[in-house]
């Protein structure tokens, strides 16, 4: 049976390479002007620690309030994907995941939801090289380099679903997020779904649901504040992440990693705990006409999904 794949257009995106290895240590340090760039840190860490299992997922995670044990370093990260996908089926759909990182979420989605095709896109050519090396034999899964804030290399109305997990806050501000949303709307088929989650500063300095709907082409089907669940996940994972930092990261880099990991006591964690930052997940649908009324997403029943 042939798979229905989205039409991939040719584009060229360049990305600098940051990392060399020796005994699990990073040989090239980020310069001082880069340390405040979230996008730089995502790419730098993803490249530098590409062989470390604990960093195959790079999101904060999600946990229900009755969950308290972290016996799998990736469990909460998988739960975040499960939460984002809870009401829309990927089965037999053409799917794009934007800012896919090293592809662990993409692999998990393909294994558990059986899409027709699944493409992971990321700005970093180095990260995409890692994805291709690790997952080249996975059926229905492929990877492409793309800057989602400028151009997604897919034909108009060629995708059923676009996914973006905890990435838009690093895109560089409202203008970039709005451009990204316009690209999402362009590549989605009519009535296609955009499944999103991210943290948002309440001052609107990075990303927001309003920015994602500013073009008038995406309508909100559902939005849920999951800040407390994300904080609970960070609490559950704090010991594991602290141990990872102490084991793998050189002392002079450890503070940056604590900030990046959202450990309790860091500005990101405190911002969510004190209400200055909120973590939302949302389902958007592409309009077919300008006067389409908003409807709720039909809840779908899924079989129990095993956790690995």
CSV table of C-alpha atoms in Angstrom, one decimal, residues 17-29 47-51:
chain,number,residue,atom,x,y,z
A,17,UNK,CA,27.3,23.9,13.8
A,18,UNK,CA,28.4,24.3,17.4
A,19,UNK,CA,29.7,21.0,18.8
A,20,UNK,CA,32.6,18.7,18.9
A,21,UNK,CA,33.0,15.7,21.3
A,22,UNK,CA,35.6,14.2,23.6
A,23,UNK,CA,34.5,11.9,26.4
A,24,UNK,CA,31.0,13.4,26.5
A,25,UNK,CA,32.3,16.9,27.0
A,26,UNK,CA,31.4,19.9,24.8
A,27,UNK,CA,34.6,21.3,23.2
A,28,UNK,CA,33.1,24.6,21.9
A,29,UNK,CA,31.5,27.0,24.4
A,47,UNK,CA,23.8,18.7,19.2
A,48,UNK,CA,26.1,18.4,22.1
A,49,UNK,CA,24.3,15.7,23.9
A,50,UNK,CA,22.9,13.8,20.9
A,51,UNK,CA,24.0,10.4,22.4
